[in-house]
Coordinates of C-alpha atoms in Angstrom, one line a residue:
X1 CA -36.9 33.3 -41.9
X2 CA -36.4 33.8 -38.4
X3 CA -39.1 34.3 -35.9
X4 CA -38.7 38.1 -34.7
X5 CA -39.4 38.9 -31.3
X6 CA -40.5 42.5 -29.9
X7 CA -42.1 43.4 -26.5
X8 CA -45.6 42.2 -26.6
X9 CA -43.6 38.6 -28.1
X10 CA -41.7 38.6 -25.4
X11 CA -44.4 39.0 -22.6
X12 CA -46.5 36.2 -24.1
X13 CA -44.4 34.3 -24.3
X14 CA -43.1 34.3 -20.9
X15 CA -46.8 34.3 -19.8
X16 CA -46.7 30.9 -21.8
X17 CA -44.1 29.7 -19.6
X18 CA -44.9 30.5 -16.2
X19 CA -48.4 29.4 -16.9
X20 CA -46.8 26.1 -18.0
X21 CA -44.2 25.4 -14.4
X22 CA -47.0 25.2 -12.7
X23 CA -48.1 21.7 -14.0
X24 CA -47.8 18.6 -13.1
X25 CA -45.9 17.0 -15.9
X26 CA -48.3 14.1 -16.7
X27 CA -51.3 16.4 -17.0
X28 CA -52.4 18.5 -19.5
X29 CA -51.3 22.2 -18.1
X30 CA -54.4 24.1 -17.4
X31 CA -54.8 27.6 -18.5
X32 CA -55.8 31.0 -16.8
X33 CA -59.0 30.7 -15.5
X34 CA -60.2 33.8 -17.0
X35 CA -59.3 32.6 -20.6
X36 CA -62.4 31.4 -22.8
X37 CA -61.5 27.8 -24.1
X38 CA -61.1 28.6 -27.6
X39 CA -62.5 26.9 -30.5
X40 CA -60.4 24.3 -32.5
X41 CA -60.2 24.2 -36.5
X42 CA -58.2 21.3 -37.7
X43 CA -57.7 21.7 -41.7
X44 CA -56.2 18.4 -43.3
X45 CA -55.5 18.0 -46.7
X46 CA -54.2 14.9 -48.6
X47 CA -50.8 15.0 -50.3
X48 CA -50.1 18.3 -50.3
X49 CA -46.6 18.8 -50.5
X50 CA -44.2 21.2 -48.5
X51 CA -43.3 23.5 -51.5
X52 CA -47.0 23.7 -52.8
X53 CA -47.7 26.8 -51.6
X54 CA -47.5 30.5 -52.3
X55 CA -46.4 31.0 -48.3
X56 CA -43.9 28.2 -48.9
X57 CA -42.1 29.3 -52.2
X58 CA -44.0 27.9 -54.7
X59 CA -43.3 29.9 -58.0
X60 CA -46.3 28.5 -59.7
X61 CA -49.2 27.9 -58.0
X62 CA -51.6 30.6 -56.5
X63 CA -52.6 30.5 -53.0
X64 CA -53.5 34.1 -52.2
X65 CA -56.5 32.7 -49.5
X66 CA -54.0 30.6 -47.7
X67 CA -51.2 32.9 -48.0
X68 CA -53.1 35.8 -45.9
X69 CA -54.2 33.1 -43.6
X70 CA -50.5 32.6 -43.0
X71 CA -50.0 36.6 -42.8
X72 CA -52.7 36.0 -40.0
X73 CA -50.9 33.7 -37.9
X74 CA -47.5 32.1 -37.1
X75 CA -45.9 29.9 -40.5
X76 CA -44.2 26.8 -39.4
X77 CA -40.7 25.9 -41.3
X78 CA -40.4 22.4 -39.7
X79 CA -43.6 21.1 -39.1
X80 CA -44.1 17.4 -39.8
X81 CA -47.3 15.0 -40.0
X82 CA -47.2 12.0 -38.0
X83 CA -46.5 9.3 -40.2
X84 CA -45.7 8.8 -44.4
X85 CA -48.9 8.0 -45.8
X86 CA -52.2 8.7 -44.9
X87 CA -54.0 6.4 -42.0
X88 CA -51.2 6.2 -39.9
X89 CA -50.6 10.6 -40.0
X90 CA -54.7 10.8 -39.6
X91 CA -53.8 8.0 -36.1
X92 CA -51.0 10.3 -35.0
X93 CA -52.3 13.2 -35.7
X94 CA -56.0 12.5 -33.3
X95 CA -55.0 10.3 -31.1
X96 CA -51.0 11.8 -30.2
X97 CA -49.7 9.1 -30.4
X98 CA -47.2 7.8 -33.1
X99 CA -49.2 5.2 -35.6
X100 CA -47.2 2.5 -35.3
X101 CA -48.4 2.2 -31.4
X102 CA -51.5 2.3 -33.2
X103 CA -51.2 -0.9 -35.3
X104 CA -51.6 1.5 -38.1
X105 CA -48.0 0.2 -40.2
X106 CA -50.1 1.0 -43.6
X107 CA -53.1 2.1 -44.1
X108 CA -56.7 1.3 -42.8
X109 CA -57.7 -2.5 -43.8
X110 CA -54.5 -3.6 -44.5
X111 CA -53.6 -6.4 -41.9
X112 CA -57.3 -6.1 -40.1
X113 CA -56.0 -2.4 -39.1
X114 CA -58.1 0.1 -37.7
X115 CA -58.8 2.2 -34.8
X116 CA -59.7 0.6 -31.9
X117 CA -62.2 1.8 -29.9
X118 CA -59.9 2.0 -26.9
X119 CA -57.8 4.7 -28.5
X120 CA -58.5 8.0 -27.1
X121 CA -58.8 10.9 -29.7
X122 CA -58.8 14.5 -29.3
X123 CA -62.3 14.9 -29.9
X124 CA -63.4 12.4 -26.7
X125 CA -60.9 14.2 -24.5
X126 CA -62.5 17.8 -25.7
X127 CA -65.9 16.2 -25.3
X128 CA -65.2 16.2 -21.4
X129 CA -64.5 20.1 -21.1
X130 CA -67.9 21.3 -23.1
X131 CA -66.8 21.1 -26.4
X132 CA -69.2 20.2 -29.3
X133 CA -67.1 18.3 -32.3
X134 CA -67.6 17.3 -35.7
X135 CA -65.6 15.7 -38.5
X136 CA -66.1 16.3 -41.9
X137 CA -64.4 14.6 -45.2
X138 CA -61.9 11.4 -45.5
X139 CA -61.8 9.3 -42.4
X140 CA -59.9 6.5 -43.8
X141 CA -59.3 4.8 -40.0
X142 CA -62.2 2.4 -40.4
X143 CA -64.3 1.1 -42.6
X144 CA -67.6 3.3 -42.3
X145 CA -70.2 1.1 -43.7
X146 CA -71.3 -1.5 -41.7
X147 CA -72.1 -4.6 -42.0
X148 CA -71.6 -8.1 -40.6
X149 CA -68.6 -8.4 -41.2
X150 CA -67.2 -4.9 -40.7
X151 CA -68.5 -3.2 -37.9
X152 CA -65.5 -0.9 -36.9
X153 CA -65.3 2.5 -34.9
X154 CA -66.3 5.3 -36.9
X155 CA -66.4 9.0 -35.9
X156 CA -69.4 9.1 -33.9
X157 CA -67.5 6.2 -31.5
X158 CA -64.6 8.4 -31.4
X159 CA -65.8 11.8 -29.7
X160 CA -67.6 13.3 -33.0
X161 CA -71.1 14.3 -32.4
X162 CA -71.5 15.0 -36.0
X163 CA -69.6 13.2 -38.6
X164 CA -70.1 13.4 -42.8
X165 CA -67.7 11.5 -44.0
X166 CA -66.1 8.9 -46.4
X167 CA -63.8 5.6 -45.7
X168 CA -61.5 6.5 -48.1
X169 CA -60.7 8.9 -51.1
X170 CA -62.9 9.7 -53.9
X171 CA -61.8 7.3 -56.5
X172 CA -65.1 7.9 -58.6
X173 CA -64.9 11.6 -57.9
X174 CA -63.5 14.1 -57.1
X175 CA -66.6 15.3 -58.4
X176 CA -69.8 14.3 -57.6
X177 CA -68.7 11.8 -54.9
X178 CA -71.2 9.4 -53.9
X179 CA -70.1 7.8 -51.2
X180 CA -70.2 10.2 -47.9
X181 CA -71.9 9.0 -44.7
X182 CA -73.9 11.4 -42.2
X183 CA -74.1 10.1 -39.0
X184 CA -73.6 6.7 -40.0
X185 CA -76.4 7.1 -43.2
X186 CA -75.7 6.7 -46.4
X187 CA -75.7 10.3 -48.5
X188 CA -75.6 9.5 -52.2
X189 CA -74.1 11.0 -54.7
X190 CA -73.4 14.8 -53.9
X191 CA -73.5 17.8 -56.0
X192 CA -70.2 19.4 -56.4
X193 CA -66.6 18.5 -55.8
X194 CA -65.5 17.0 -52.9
X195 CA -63.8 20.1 -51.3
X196 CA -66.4 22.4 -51.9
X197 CA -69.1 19.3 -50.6
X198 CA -66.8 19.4 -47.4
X199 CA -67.0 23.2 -46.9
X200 CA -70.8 23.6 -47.9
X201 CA -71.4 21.1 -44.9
X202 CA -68.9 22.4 -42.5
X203 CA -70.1 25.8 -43.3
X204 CA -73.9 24.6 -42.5
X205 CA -72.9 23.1 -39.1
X206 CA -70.9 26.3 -37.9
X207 CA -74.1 28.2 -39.0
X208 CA -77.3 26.6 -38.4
X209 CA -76.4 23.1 -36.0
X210 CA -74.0 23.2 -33.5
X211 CA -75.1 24.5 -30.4
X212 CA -73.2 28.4 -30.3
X213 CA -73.2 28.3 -26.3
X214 CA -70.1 25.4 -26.5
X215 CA -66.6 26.0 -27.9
X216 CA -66.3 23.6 -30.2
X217 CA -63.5 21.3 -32.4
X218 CA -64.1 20.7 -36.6
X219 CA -62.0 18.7 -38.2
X220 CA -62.1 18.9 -42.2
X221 CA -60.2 16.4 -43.9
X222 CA -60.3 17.2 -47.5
X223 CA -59.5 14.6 -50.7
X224 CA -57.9 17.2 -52.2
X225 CA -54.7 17.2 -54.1
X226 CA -55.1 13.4 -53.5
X227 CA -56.0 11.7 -57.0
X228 CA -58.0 11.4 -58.8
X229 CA -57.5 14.6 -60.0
X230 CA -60.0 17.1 -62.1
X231 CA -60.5 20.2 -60.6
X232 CA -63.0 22.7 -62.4
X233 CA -61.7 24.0 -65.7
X234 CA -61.7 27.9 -64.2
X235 CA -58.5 26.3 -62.1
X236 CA -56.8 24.2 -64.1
X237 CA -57.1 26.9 -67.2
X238 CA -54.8 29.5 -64.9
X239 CA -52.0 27.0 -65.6
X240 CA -51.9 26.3 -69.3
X241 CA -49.3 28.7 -70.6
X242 CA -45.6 28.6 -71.9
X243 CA -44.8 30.6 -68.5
X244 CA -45.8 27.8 -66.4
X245 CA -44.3 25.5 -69.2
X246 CA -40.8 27.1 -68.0
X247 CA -41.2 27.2 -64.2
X248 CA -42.6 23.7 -64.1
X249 CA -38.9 22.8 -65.6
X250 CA -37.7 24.5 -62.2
X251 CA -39.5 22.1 -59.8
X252 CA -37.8 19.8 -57.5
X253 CA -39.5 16.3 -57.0
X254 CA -37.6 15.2 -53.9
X255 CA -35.4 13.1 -56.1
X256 CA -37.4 10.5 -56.9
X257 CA -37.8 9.3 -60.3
X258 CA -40.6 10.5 -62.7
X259 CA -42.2 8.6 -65.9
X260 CA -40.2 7.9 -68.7
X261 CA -43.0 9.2 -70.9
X262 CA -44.0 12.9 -71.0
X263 CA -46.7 13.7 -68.6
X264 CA -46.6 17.5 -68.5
X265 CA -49.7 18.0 -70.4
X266 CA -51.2 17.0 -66.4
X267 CA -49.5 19.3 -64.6
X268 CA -52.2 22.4 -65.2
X269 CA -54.8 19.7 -63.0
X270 CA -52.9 19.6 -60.7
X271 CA -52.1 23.0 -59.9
X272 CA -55.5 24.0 -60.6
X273 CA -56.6 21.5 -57.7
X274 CA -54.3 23.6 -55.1
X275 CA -55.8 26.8 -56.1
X276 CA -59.4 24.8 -55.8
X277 CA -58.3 24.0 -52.6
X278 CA -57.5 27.3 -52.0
X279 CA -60.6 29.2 -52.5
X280 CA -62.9 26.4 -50.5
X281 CA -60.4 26.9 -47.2
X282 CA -60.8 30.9 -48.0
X283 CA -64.9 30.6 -47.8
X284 CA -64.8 28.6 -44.4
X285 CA -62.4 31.1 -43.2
X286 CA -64.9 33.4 -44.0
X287 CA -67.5 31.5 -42.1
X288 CA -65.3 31.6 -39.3
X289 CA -65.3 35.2 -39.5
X290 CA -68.9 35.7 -39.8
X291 CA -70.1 33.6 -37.2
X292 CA -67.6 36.2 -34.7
X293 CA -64.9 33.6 -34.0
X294 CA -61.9 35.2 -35.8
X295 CA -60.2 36.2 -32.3
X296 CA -60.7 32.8 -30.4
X297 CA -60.4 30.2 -32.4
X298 CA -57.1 28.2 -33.3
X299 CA -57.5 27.3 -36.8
X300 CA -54.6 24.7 -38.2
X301 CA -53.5 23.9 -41.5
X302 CA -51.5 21.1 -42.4
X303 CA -51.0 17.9 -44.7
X304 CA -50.8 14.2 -43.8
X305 CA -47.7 13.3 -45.7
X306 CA -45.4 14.5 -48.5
X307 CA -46.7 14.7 -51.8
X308 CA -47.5 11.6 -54.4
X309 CA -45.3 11.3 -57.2
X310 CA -46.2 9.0 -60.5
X311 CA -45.9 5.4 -60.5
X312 CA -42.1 4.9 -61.4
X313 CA -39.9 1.8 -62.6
X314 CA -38.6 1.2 -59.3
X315 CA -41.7 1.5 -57.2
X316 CA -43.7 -1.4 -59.8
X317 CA -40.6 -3.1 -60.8
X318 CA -42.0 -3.1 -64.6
X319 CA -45.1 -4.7 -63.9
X320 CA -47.7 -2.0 -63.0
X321 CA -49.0 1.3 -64.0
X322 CA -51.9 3.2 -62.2
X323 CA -52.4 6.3 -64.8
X324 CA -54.1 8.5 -62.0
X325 CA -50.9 9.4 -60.4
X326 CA -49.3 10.8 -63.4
X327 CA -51.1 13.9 -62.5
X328 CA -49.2 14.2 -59.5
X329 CA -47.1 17.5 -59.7
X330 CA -46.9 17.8 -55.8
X331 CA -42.9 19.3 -54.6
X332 CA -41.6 19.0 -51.3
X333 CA -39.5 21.7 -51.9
X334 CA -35.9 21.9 -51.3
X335 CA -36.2 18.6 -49.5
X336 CA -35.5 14.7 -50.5
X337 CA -38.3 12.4 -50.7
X338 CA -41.9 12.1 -51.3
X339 CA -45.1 10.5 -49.9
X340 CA -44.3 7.3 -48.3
X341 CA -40.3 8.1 -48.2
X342 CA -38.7 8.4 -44.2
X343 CA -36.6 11.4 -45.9
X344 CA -37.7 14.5 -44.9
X345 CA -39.8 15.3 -47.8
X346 CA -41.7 12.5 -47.2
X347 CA -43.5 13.6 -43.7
X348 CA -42.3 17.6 -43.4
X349 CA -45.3 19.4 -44.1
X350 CA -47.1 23.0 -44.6
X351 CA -47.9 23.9 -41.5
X352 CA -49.5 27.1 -40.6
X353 CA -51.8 28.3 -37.4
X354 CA -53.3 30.9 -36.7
X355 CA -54.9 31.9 -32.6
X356 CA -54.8 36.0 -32.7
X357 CA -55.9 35.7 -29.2
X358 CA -52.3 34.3 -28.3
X359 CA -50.8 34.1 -31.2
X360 CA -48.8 37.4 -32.9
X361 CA -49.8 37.7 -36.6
X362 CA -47.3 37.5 -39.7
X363 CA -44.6 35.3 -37.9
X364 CA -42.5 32.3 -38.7
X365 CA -40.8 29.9 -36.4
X366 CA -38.3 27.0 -37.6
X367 CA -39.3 25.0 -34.2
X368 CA -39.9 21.4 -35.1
X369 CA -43.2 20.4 -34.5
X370 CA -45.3 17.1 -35.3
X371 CA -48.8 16.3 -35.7
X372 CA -49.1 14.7 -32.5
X373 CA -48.3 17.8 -30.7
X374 CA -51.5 19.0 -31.7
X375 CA -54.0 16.9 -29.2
X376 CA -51.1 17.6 -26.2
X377 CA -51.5 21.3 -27.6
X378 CA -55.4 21.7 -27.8
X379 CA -56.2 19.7 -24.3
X380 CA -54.0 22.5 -22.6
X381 CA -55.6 25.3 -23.6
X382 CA -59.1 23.9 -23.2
X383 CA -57.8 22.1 -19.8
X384 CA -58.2 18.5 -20.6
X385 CA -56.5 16.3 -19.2
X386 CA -54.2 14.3 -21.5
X387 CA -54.6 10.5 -20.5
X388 CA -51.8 8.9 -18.2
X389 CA -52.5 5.3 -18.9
X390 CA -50.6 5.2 -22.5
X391 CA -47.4 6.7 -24.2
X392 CA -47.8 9.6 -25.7
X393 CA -45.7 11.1 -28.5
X394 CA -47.0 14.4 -28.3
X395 CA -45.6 17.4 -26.9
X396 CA -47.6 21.3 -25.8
X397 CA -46.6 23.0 -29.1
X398 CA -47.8 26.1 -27.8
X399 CA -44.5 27.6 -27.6
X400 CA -43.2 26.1 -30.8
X401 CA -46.3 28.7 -32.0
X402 CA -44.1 31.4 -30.3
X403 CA -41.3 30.4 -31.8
X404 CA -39.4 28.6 -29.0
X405 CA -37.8 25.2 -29.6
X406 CA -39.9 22.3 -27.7
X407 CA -38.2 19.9 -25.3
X408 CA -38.9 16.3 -26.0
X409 CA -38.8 13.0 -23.6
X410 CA -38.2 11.5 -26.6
X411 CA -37.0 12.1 -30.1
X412 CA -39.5 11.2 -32.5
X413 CA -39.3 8.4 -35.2
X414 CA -41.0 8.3 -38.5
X415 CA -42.1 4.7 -40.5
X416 CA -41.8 3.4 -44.3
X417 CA -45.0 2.0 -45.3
X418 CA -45.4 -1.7 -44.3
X419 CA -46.1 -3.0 -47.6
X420 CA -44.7 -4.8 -50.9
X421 CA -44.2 -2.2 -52.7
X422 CA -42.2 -0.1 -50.5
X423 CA -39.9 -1.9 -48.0
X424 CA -37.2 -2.6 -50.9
X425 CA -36.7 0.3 -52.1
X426 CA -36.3 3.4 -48.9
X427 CA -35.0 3.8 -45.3
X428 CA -37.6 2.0 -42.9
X429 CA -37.4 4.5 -39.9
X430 CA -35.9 8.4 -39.6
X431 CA -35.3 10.4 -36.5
X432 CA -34.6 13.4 -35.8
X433 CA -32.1 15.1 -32.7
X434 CA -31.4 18.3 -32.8
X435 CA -30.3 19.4 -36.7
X436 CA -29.2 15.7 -37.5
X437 CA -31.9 13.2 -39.0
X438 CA -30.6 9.5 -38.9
X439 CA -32.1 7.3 -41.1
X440 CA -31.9 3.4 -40.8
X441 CA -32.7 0.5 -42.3
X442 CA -33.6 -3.3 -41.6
X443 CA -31.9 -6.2 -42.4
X444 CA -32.7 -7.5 -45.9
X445 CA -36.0 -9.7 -45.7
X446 CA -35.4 -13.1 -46.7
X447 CA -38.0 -15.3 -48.2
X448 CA -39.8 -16.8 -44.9
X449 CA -42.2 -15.3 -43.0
X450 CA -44.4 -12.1 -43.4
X451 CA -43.6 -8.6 -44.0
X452 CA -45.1 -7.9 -40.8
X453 CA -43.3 -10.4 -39.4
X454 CA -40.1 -9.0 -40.2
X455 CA -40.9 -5.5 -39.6
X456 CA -41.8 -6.2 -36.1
X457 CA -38.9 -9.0 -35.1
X458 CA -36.5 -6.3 -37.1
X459 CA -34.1 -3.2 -36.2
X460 CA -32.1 -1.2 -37.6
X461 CA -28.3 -2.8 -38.9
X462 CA -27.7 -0.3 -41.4
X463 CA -27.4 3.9 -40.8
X464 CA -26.9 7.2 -42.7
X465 CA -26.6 10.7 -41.1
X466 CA -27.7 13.9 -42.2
X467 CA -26.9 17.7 -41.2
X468 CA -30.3 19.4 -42.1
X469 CA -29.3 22.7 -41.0
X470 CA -26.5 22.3 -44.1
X471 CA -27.7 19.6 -46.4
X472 CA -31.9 19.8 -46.1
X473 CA -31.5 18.1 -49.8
X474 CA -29.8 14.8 -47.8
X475 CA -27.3 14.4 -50.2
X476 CA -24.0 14.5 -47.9
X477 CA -24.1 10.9 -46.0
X478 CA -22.2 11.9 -42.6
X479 CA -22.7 8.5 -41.5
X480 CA -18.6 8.3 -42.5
X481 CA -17.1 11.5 -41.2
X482 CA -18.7 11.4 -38.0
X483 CA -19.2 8.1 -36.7
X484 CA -19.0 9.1 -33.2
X485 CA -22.6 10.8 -34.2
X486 CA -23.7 8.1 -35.4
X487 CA -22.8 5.7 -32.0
X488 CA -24.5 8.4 -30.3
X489 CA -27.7 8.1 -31.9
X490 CA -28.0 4.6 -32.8
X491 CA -29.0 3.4 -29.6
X492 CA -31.4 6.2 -28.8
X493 CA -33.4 5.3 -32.3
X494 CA -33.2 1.5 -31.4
X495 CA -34.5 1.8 -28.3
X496 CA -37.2 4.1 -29.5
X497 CA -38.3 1.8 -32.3
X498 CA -38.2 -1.2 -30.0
X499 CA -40.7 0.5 -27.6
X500 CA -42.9 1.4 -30.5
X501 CA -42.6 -1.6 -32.4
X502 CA -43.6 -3.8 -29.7
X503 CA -46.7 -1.6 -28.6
X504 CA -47.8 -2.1 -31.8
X505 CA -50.8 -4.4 -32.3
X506 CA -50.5 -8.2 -33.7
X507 CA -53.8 -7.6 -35.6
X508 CA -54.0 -11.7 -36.4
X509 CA -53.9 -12.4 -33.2
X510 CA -55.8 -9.5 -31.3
X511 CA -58.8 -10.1 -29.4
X512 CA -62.0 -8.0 -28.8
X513 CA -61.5 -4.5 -28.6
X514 CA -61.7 -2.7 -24.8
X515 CA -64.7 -0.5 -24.1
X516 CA -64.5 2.5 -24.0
X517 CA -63.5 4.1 -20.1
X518 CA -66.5 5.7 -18.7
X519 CA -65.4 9.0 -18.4
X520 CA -64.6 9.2 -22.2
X521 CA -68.3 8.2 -23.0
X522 CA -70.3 11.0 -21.8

């Protein structure tokens, strides 16, 4: 769908824009005076894939609470997380800035990675316009529990004044999860599913903690449809019939293999644990709505990466299976690729937000947008000024919201996993310009040195080129009919990577982490 425009469209829109000529281009714009800063909802869930959704096409899987959400506010049809696989999105996606900058080239602990403390997140730059934050759920950007040897940033050193949260997934769980941290103390084991955990606590800080004199940012970052997966039986049990049976057979899985063994019997879990997912983002919603903060709070829904497919011959060569992920029934739609892939269905993601106080209701807009947009996005309208002493990815989305295109310095570049299993077998780096996505890969590792090593002394030698506007599957390699493309674009990626690549951290060899700047601590 296209995004339709009538009169009231129009005038906010060019409100949007005047507002916008008026800054200076390495601040964050600053909004009308007169406009209330509005409250920030960021909603992240874990491998949910592009065509999971109700709103999105899914024939299968029933999302009635996020689907009004989406009649609410404006659907995105190109929206994108930051990265391929989940610590490097949950790095793009707070601090703006694209992970591998980061030092995030898999995810947290691999390679020493995590945030350092002299990252700037969204929260920290809120922080310093009134806001009151909090992050609830999967963190997975440092290790959480401390101890001699691990005494990495957590939430609380990045902007949150009220953090419940877990390193990682819940392996042991999803259901009674035991491991969640609340302010840096340990919780035990918790009664109820992880999802609904997240949203009985979220629901209890909106209600009875935060201080309702301060706008304020919550982040919810839920485990679910991550695996394990075992949602409650009054979920999966809308799924196991012979009609499902049929439309499962319908499903697209990005073209990457499946098991050689029949694993259909799973698929009922999995849906089940989308329309779990479902109902617990329906009740904060709800909250939302009680506590009177319907009109002026921007509330944004997304994923950080494709979704997970089972463990295939390819990926383990023959010598590994991890049973878990042959519960994964995640699509990505109409697209190519899944979780970890550079193809599109690998990082293009639900997206959905919804601001009535700026934003009309029951829209879509095919403007691309990435999760780094989102901290640019949120310091304008809460007049924070984005920091100058860094690259930024990030673009104002606002627009995008409105349904314009976005003008980037930059086209933006998305990474394969840095790790064994991975690097042999997709594209190591993607970028898009304009309808065209070129993909590219390294030269082939030989056996000396690290991976790392290679990643970052590597660029791209060989190309493909695709026309998403005609081909969103990928299937038609252009690389050969228009190679004048293709000389266009190359140098644009390879300079982009080479920037990138090089910010990125040497974690063997980096020293003590930077303070904090002052003005970011108070």
């Amino acid at each position: 769908m296209k995004f339709k425009f009538t009169n009231i469209h129009y005038i906010l829109l060019l409100a949007t824009v005047v507002l916008g000529s008026s800054c200076n281009s390495k601040k964050a714009g600053k909004v009308a005076k007169a406009d209330p800063k509005p409250n920030i909802i960021i909603y992240l869930t874990d491998d949910l894939g592009y065509g999971d959704l109700g709103c999105y096409g899914n024939p299968i899987i029933q999302t009635p609470g996020i689907d009004k959400f989406a009649s609410e506010g404006v659907l995105l049809t190109d929206c994108h997380s930051a990265g391929t696989v989940c610590s490097p999105s949950r790095s793009g996606l707070l601090t703006g800035r694209n992970p591998y900058r980061s030092g995030f080239y898999y995810i947290q602990g691999a390679y020493g990675a995590h945030m350092q403390n002299d990252e700037v997140t969204l929260a920290e730059l809120l922080k310093t316009q009134g806001y009151e934050t909090a992050f609830m759920g999967k963190w997975h950007l440092s290790r959480l529990e401390k101890s001699e040897k691990y005494d990495e940033p957590g939430p609380g050193d990045q902007g949150f004044d009220y953090w419940f949260a877990s390193t990682h997934n819940a392996f042991s769980g999803p259901k009674n999860y035991g491991k969640f941290l609340r302010n840096g103390e340990e919780v035990g084991e918790t009664d109820g599913w992880y999802v609904d955990v997240l949203t009985k606590e979220a629901t209890n800080w909106l209600t009875k903690v935060r201080d309702k004199s301060k706008p304020f940012l919550l982040v919810v970052s839920t485990h679910e449809p991550h695996t394990p997966i075992a949602p409650p039986e009054k979920f999966s049990s809308l799924y196991d019939n012979a009609t499902v049976d049929s439309l499962e057979q319908t499903i697209k899985y990005g073209g990457v293999d499946r098991t050689l063994y029949d694993i259909s019997s799973n698929k009922k879990e999995y849906y089940g644990t989308v329309s779990q997912l479902d109902h617990a983002f329906s009740d904060l919603m709800k909250t939302v709505e009680d506590e009177n903060a319907y009109d002026n709070t921007m509330v944004i829904f997304t994923s950080d990466n494709g979704p997970e497919h089972p463990v295939n011959l390819e990926e383990s060569q023959g010598t590994w299976e991890e049973p878990i992920r042959d519960y994964c029934f995640g699509t990505p739609g109409i697209y190519r690729g899944m979780k970890r892939y550079p193809f599109e269905g690998g990082h293009r993601v639900p997206g959905i937000v919804r601001y009535p106080a700026k934003i009309p209701a029951g829209t879509t807009s095919d403007a691309m947008v990435v999760a780094t947009d989102f901290l640019p996005t949120v310091a304008t309208l809460a007049q924070a000024e984005i920091p100058r002493d860094r690259n930024m990815d990030g673009k104002d989305a606002l627009s995008a919201f409105l349904g314009e295109k976005i003008e980037r310095d930059e086209p933006y570049l998305w990474l394969f996993p840095t790790h064994e299993d991975t690097y042999f077998r997709m594209p190591h780096v993607a970028m898009r310009y304009d309808d065209y996505t070129l993909l590219g890969w390294f030269p082939e590792k030989t056996e000396e040195g690290t991976l790392v090593e290679w990643m970052k002394s590597s660029v791209p030698v060989k190309f493909a080129l695709y026309n998403l506007s005609t081909d969103p599957g990928q299937e038609n390699d252009l690389a050969a009919s228009e190679p004048e493309t293709v000389e266009k674009l190359k140098p644009i990626m390879i300079r982009t990577w080479k920037k990138i690549r090089d910010e990125g951290p040497d974690w063997g060899k980096l020293k003590s982490p930077k303070p904090k700047a002052a003005s970011l601590t108070n």
